[in-house]
XYZ file of C-alpha atoms in Angstrom:
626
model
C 0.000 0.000 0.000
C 1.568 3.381 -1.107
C 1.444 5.485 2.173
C -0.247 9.143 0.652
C 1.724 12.327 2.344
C -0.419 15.337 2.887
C 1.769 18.734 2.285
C -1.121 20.943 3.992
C -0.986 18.867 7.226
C 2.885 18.002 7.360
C 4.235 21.604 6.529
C 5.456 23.926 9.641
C 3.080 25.723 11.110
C 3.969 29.135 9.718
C 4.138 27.353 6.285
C 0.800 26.013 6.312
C -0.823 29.113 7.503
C 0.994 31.111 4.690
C -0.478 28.125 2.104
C -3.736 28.487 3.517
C -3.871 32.858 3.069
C -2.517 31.822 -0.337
C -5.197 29.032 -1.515
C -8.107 31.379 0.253
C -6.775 34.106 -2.330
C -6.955 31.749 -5.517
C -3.500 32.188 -5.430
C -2.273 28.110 -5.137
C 0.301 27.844 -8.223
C 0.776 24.531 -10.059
C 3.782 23.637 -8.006
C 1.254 22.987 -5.111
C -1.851 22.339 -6.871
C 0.056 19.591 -9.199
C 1.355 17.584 -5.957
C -2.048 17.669 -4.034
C -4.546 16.692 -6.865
C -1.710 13.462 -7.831
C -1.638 12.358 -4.003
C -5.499 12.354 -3.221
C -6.164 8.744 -3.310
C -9.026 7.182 -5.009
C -7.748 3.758 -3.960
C -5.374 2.222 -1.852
C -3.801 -1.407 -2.756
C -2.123 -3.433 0.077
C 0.734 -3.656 -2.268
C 1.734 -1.832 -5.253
C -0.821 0.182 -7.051
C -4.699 0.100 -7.869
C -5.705 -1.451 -11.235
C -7.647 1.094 -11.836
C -6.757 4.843 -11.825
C -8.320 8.363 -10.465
C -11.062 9.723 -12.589
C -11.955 5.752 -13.947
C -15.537 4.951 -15.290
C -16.598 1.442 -13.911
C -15.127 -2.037 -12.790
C -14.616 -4.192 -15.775
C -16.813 -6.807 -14.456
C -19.897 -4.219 -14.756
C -22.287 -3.560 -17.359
C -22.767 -0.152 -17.467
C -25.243 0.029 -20.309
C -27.225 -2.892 -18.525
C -30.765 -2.372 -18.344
C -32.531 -1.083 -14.935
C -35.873 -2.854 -13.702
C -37.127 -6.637 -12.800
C -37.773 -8.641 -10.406
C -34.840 -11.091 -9.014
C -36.038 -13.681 -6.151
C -33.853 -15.037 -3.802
C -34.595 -17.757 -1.177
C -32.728 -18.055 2.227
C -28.877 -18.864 2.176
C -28.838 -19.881 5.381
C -30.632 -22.847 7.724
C -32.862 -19.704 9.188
C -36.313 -19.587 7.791
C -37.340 -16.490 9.207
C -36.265 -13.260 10.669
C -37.714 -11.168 13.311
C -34.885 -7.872 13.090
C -33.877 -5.417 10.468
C -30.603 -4.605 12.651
C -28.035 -6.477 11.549
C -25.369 -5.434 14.245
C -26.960 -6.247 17.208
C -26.580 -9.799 19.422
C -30.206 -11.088 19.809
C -32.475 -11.702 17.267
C -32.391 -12.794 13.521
C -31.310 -10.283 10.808
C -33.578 -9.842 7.744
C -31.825 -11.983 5.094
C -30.011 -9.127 2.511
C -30.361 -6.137 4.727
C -26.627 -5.479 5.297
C -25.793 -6.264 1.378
C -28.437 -3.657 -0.181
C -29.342 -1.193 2.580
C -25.551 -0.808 3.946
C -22.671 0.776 2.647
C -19.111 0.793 3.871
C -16.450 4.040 3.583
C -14.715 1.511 0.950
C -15.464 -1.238 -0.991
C -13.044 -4.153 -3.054
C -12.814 -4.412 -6.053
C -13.325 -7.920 -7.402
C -10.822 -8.421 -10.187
C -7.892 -7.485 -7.296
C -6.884 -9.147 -4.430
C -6.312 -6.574 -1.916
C -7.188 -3.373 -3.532
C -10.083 -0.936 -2.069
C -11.817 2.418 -3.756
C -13.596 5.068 -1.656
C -17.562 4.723 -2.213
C -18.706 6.573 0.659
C -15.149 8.358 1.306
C -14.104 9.961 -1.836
C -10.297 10.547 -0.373
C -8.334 8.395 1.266
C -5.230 8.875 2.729
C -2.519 6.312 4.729
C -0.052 7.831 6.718
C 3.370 7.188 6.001
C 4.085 5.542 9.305
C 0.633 3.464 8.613
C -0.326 4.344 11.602
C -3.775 6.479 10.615
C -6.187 6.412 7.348
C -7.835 10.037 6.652
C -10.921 9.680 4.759
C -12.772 12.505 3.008
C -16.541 11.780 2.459
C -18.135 11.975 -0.533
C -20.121 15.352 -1.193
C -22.894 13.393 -2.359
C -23.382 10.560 -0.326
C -27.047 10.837 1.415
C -28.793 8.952 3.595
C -32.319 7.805 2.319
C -33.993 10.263 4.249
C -32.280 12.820 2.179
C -29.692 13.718 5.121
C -25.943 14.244 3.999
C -23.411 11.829 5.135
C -20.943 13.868 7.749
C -18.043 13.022 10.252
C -20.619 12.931 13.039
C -22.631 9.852 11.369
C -19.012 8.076 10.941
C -18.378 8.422 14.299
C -21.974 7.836 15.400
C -21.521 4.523 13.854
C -18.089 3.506 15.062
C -19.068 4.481 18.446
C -22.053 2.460 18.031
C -20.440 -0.760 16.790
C -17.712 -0.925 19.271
C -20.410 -0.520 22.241
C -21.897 -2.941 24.507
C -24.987 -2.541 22.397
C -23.804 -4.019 19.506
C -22.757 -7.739 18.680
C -19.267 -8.178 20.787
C -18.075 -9.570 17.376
C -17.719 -5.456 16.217
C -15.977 -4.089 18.863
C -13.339 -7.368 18.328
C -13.096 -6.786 14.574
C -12.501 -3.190 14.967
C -10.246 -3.609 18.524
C -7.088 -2.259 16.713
C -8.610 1.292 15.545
C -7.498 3.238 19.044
C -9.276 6.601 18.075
C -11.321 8.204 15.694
C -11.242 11.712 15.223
C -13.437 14.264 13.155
C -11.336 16.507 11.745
C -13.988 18.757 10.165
C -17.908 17.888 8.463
C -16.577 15.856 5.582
C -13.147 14.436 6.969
C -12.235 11.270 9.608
C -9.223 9.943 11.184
C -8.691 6.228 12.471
C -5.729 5.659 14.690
C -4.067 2.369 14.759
C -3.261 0.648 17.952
C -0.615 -0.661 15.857
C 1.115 -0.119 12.414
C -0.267 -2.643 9.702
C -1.331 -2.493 5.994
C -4.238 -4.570 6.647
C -5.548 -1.914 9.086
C -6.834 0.671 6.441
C -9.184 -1.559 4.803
C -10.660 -2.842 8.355
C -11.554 0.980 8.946
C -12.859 1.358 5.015
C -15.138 -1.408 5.775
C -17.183 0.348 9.014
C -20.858 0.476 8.022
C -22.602 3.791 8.220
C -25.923 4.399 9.236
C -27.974 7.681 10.390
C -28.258 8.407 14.102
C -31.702 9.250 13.273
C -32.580 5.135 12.770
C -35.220 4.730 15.325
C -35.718 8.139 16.194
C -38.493 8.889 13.680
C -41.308 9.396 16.378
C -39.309 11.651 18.736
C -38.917 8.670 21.035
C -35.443 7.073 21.029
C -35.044 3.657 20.852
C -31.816 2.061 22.156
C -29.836 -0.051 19.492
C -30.074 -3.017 21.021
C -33.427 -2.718 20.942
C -34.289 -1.662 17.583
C -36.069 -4.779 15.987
C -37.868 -3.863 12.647
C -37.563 -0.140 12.825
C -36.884 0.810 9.173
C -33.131 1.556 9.045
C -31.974 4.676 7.705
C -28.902 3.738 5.366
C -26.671 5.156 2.224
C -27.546 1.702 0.467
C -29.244 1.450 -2.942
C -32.416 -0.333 -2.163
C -35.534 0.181 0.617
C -37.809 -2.020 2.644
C -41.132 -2.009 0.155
C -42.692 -5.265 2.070
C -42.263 -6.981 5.061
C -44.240 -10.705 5.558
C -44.288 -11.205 9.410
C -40.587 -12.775 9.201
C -40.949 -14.920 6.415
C -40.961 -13.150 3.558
C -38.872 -9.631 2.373
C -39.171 -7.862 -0.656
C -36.442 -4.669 -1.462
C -36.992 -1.769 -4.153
C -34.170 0.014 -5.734
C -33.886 3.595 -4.159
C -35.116 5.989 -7.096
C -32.582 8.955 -5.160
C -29.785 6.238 -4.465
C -27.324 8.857 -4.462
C -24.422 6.779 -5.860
C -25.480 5.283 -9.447
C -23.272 7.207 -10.924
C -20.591 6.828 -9.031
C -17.485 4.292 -10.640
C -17.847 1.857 -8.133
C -21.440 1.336 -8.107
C -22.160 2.423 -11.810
C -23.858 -0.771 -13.875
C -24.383 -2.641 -10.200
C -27.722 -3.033 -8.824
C -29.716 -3.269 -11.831
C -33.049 -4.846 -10.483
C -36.384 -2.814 -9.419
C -36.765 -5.509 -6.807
C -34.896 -7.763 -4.902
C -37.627 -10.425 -3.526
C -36.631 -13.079 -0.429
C -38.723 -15.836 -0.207
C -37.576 -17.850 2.973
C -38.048 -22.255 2.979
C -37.930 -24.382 6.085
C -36.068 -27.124 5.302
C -33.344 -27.841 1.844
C -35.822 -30.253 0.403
C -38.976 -28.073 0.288
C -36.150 -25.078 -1.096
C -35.171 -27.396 -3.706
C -38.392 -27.979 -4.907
C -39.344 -24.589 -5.186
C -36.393 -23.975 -7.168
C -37.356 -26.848 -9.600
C -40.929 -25.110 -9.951
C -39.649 -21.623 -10.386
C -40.697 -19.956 -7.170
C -37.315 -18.078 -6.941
C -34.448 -17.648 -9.832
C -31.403 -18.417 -8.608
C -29.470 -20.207 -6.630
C -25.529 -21.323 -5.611
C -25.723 -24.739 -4.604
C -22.836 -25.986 -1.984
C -24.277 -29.557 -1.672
C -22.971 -31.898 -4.138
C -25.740 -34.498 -3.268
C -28.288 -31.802 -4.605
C -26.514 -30.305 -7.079
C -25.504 -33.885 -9.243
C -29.269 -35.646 -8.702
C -32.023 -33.451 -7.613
C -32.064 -30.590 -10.193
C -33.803 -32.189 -12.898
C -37.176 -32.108 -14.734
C -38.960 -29.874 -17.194
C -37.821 -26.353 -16.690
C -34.274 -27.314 -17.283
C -34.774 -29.794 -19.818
C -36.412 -26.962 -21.822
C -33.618 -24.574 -20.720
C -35.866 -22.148 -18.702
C -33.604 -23.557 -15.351
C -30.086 -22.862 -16.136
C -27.073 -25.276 -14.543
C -23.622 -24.019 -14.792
C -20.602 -23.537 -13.296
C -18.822 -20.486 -12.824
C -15.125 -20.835 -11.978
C -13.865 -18.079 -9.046
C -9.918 -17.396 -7.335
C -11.226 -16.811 -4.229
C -8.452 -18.360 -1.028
C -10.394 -21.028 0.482
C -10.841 -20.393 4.267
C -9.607 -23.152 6.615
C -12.278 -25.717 6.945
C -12.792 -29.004 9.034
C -12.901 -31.020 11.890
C -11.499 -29.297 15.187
C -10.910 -30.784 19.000
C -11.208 -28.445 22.161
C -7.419 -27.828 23.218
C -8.944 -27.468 26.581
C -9.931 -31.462 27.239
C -6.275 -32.965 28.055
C -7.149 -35.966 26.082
C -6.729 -34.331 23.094
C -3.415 -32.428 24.161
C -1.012 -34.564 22.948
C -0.466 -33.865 19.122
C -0.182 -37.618 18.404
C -3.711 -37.782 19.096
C -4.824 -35.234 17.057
C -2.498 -36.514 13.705
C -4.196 -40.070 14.438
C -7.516 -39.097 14.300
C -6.570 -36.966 11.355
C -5.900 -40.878 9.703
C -9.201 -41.793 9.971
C -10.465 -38.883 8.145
C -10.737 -40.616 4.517
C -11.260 -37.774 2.010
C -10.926 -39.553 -0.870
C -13.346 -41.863 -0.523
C -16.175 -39.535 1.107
C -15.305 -36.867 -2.085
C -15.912 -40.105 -4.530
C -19.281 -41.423 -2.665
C -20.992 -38.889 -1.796
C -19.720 -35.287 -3.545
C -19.061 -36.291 -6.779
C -15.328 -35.882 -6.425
C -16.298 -32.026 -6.658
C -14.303 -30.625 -4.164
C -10.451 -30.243 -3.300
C -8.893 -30.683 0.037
C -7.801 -27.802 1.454
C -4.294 -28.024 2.229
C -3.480 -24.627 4.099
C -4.232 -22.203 6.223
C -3.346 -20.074 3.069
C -4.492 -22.944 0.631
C -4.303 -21.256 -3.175
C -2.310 -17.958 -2.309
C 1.296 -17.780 -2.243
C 1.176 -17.875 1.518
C 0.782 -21.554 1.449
C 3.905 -23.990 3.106
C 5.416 -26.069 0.234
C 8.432 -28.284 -0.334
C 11.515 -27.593 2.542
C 11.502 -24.872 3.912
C 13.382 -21.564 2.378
C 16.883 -20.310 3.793
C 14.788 -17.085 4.670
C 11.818 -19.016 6.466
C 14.623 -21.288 7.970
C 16.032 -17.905 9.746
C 12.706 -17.198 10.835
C 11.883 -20.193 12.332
C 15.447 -21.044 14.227
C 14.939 -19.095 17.368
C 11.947 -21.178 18.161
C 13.257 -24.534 17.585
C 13.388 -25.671 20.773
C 9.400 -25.196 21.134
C 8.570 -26.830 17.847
C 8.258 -30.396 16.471
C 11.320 -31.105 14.345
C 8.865 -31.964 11.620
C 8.384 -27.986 10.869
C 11.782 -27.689 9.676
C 11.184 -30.609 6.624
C 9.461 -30.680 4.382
C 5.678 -29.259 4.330
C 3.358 -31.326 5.969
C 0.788 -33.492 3.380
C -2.329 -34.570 4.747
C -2.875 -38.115 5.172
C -5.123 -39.565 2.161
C -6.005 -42.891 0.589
C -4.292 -41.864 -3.066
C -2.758 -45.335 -3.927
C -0.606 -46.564 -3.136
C -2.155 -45.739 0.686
C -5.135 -47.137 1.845
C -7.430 -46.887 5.210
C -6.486 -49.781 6.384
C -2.654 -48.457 6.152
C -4.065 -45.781 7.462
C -6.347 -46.952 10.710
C -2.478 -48.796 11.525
C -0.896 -45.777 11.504
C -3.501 -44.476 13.441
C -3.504 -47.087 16.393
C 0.241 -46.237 16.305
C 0.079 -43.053 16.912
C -2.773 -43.626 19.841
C -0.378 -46.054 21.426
C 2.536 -43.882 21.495
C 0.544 -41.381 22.883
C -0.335 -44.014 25.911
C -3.964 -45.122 24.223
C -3.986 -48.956 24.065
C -6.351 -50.999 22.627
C -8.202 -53.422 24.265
C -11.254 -55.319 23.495
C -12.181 -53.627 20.837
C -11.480 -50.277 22.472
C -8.956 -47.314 22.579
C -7.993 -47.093 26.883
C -5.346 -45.754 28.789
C -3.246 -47.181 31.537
C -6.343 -46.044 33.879
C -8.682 -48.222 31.927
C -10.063 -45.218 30.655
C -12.271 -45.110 27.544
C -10.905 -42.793 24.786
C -14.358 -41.074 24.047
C -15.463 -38.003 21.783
C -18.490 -36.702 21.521
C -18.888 -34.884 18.192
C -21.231 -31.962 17.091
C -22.867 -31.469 14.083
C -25.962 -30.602 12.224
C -28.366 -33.150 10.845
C -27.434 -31.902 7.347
C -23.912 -33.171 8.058
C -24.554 -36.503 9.001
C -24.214 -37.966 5.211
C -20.873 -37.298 5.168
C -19.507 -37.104 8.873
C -21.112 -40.671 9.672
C -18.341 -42.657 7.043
C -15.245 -40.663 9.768
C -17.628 -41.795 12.668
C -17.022 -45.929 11.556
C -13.730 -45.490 10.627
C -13.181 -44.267 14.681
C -15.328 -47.257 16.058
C -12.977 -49.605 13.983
C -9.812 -48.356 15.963
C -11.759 -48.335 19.012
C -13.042 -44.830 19.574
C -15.968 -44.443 21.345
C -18.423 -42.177 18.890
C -21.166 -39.680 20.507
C -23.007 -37.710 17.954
C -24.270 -34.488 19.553
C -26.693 -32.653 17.068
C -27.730 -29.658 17.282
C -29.590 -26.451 15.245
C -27.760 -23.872 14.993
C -28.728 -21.574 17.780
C -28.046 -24.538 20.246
C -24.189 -25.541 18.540
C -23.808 -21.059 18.380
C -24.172 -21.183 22.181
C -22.049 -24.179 22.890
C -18.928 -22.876 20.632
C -19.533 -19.355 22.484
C -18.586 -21.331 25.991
C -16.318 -24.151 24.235
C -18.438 -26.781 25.594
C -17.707 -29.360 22.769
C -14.999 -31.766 22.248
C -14.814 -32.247 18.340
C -16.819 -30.631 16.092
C -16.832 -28.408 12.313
C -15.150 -25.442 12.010
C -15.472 -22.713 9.339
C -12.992 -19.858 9.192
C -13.807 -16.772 7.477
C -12.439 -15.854 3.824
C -9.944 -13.470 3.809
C -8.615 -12.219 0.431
C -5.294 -10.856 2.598
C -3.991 -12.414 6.051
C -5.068 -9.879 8.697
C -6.123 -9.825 12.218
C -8.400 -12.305 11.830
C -5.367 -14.558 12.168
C -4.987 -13.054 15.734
C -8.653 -13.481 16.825
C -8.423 -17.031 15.852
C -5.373 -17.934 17.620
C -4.047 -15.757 20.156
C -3.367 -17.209 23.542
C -4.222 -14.419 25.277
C -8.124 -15.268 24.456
C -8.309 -19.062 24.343
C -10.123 -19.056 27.763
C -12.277 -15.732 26.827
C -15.744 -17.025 26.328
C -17.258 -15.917 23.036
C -13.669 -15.371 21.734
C -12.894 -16.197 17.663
C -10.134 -18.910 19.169
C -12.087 -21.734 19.479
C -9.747 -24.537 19.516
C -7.795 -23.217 22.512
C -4.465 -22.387 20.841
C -1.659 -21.057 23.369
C 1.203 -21.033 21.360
C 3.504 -18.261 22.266
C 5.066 -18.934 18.724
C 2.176 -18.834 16.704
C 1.194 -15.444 18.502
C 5.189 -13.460 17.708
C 4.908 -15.359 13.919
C 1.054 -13.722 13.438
C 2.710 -9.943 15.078
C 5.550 -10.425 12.191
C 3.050 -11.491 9.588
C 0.827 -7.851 10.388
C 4.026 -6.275 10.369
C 5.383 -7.297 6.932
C 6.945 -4.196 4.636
C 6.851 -6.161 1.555
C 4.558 -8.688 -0.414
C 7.726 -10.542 -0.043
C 8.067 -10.341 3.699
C 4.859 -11.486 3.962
C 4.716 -14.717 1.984
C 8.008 -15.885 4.078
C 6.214 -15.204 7.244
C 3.355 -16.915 5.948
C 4.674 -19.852 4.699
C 6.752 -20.638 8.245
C 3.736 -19.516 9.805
C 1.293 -22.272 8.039
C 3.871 -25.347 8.834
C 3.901 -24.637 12.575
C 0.226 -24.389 12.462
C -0.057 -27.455 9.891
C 2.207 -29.287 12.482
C 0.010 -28.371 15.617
C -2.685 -30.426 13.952
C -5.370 -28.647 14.980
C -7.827 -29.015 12.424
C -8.050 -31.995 10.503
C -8.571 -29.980 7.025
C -11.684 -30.889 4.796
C -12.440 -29.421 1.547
C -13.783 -26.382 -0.980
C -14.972 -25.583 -3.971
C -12.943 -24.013 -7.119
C -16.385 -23.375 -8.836
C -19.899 -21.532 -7.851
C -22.478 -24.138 -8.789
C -25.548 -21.817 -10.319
C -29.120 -22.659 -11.196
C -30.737 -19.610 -12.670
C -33.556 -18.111 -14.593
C -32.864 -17.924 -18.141
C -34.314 -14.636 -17.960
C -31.031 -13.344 -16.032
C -27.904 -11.912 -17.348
C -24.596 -11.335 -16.026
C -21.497 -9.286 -17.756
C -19.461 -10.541 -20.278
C -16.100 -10.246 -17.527
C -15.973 -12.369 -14.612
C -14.401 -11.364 -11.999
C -12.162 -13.547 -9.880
C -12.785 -12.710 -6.114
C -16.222 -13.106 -5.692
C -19.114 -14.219 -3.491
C -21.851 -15.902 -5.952
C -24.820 -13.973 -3.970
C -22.847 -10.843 -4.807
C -21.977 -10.657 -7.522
C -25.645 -11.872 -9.094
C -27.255 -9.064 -6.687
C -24.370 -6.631 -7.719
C -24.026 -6.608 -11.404
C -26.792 -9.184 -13.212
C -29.688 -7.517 -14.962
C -33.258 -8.945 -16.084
C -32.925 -9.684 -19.697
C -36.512 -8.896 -19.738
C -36.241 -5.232 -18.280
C -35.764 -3.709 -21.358
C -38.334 -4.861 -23.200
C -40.655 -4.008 -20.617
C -39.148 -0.110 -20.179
C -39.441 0.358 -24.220
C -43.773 -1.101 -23.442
């Protein structure tokens, strides 16, 4: 990220008041005026420079001659099949399903043909110190509110202040932990201070939410935040509430005043009249509304569904579109994870042999139509990601901590154990009982016990939907003499377990993250692994993984930052914390033929997204010209 220097605000004192009598007198000559206009920053990229340049007209993934109007309908993404809450910040309560995509906006927003690359949408400036340690951003002169309100420094900071209080979700205040200060500078202009000095930092503060004070205020009688439920919100975003169904049904209009058509980053995006939720209770009865046309489109995840169930008229006479759309995105670390905190799973011996009794292969083959990959990584697909021996310059790195690490981090990079011939699970399950036996786990009558007599038990969460292809890793435990207890649980129920760690084994789903960041912290920082609610689940206290994640937020250079990376993901790799499972290098789609998307696809991109973002109805302009 090119740090931007501000002459104004770095000049002496007596120099900047002598600039400032000059510019009020029209009297700024080119040699200032040339420097300023080239250093206000339309876009900031972690490294290097923006693709695209100051004054530009559109991504290149957008349509900007696509047609306005339409109707796209959506059905829920997730397993909740209502909502009873338009505030999608606070703790309790169920968010309306596309509230925070269409009614929110964000001082910044990525660009999806660039890894780590932000453009102002609501800020129209912005500007990194040179130090990194603060981000200036300049609002737009345009942006409003949908009440008609300007957006000004008091709203920015109305919001912040909001977000990191005890009103909103504790997740907020952690994401945004690092930003020490924020400081209005005057109507239009923002500072966030850094608690400390990291390129990732600027894009955590472009990516605060804004939203009028005014939300739930409109009948003179204040309503705390926590408390606002379906009180309209009053947002920058390009669409409105039009209908509400008592929770179970939402339908969006495009904001005729949406004050930023026109501006690059949102010109040709958001193209339909109406965005329409229709919410199902269960996959099956979603599936078959699908299949009749109740809603247009679709990104199916489950490989079960997706090779057998969408079938039938509509898409043999191509009105129901299948196809895959191929994306870059880094997979996020997936899988199964134990609870550091039980001591029988403390010993990493234990951890690698139940890792043997995961078999991919087979479970990929059976029941996912060998669609999906193994992830590999914590960085899996970015440069980040531990291969071969280690480097000379990862070596260095990783020497002062030798003592505290397996010997294994200093070969080659760890590979997952598989059943690609010439292994096999039965090799495998060997290897396992092994592993259990070194690690004082004998077995004994058909059962895994220690010198106590002690049965090696887990009990392992889950969701009913997961029981397909969890219950093939269940037998393979029994057969070395685990004893299995399947815990299920909706999602509320497993929410509220992971929030006090009261599990043993269960999924785990890190976030995406086009750029390592302080999510890595959150996830693994000993300092929270006993801090109910906290982001480190699995109960790492690894005082090397916590200096090698400082290092990593530190980096100067892109190439800094793949050699922390890389000696980073083999101590983490060797820690065996996860046992990784899998992802997707395609968005499976099932559309409407009456929906269009740009000839460009972009290649770091949610499916939901981008579809909401930049499709059009083919029909729309047929309907205009009526």
């Amino acid at each position: 990220m090119k740090p931007i220097f501000n002459p104004l605000s770095s000049a002496p004192q007596p120099l900047r008041s002598r600039l400032r009598r000059l510019n009020a007198r029209g009297l700024i000559l080119a040699l200032l005026w040339a420097p300023l206009t080239a250093l206000a920053a339309h876009g900031v990229a972690q490294f290097g420079e923006p693709k695209y340049p100051a004054g530009f007209s559109h991504f290149d993934y957008v349509n900007p001659q696509a047609p306005k109007g339409g109707t796209l309908n959506l059905s829920n993404t997730s397993q909740n099949s209502s909502f009873d809450k338009f505030n999608p910040f606070s703790l309790k309560g169920i968010a309306a399903p596309g509230v925070l995509e269409l009614m929110f906006e964000t001082l910044t927003v990525y660009s999806l043909d660039e890894k780590n690359t932000q453009y102002g949408l609501l800020a129209e400036d912005i500007q990194v110190a040179p130090d990194l340690s603060s981000v200036t951003f300049r609002l737009h002169p345009q942006a409003r509110f949908s009440n008609g309100d300007p957006v000004t420094s008091r709203d920015v900071k109305h919001s912040f202040d909001t977000l990191t209080s005890r009103k909103a979700s504790p997740r907020f205040k952690a994401y945004f932990s690092e930003i020490r200060q924020l400081t209005i500078i005057d109507s239009r202009t923002v500072r966030f201070d850094f608690t400390r000095k990291g390129r990732d930092l600027p894009f955590v503060a472009g990516s605060l939410p804004i939203f009028s004070p005014k939300w739930g205020k409109s009948d003179g009688k204040p309503t705390a935040f926590d408390q606002l439920r379906l009180e309209t919100p009053i947002t920058t975003g390009p669409y409105l509430i039009e209908k509400s169904t008592a929770g179970r049904g939402l339908t969006y209009r495009r904001n005729p005043d949406y004050w930023g058509s026109e501006n690059p980053v949102r010109r040709g995006m958001f193209n339909f009249e109406r965005v329409v939720y229709k919410l199902y209770k269960d996959k099956d009865t979603q599936v078959n509304a699908l299949r009749s046309g109740d809603f247009d489109f679709f990104n199916e995840p489950h490989m079960r569904y997706w090779c057998c169930q969408y079938i039938g008229k509509r898409f043999d006479e191509g009105e129901l579109v299948k196809q895959l759309f191929p994306h870059k995105n880094p997979p996020a670390m997936n899988g199964y994870a134990v609870n550091l905190r039980r001591d029988r799973f403390q010993d990493p011996r234990v951890r690698l042999a139940l890792n043997y009794a995961l078999d991919f292969e087979w479970t990929n083959q059976k029941i996912f139509n060998s669609e999906f990959t193994r992830v590999t990584s914590y960085f899996t697909g970015t440069p980040l990601a531990a291969d071969g021996l280690p480097s000379a310059a990862e070596l260095k790195l990783l020497e002062p901590y030798r003592a505290q690490l397996d010997a294994a981090v200093f070969g080659p990079a760890l590979v997952q154990p598989n059943t690609r011939p010439p292994q096999t699970l039965r090799r495998n399950l060997a290897t396992a009982l092994k592993l259990f036996a070194e690690a004082g786990w004998h077995h004994k009558d058909g059962v895994l016990r220690n010198d106590k007599g002690e049965p090696f038990v887990i009990e392992i969460s889950g969701s009913r939907g997961q029981s397909p292809f969890m219950d093939p890793f269940y037998l393979n435990l029994t057969k070395i003499g685990v004893v299995v207890r399947k815990k299920l649980t909706d999602s509320a129920t497993g929410r509220s377990r992971m929030n006090k760690f009261d599990y043993d084994f269960t999924t785990i789903n890190f976030r995406e993250a086009r750029m390592p960041g302080a999510e890595l912290w959150r996830n693994f920082n000993s300092s929270d692994a006993d801090v109910a609610g906290s982001e480190n689940i699995i109960g790492v206290k690894s005082p090397v993984v916590d200096e090698l994640i400082k290092k990593l937020l530190d980096a100067n250079s892109e190439e800094e930052q793949i050699t922390i990376g890389k000696a980073l993901d083999r101590v983490l790799l060797h820690g065996h914390y996860i046992l990784p499972w899998r992802y997707l290098k395609n968005h499976y789609f099932i559309y409407n033929k009456r929906l269009q998307g740009p000839a460009v696809l972009p290649q770091y991109y949610g499916a939901n997204e981008w579809v909401i973002g930049t499709w059009w109805d083919r029909t729309a302009e047929k309907l205009a010209v009526k």
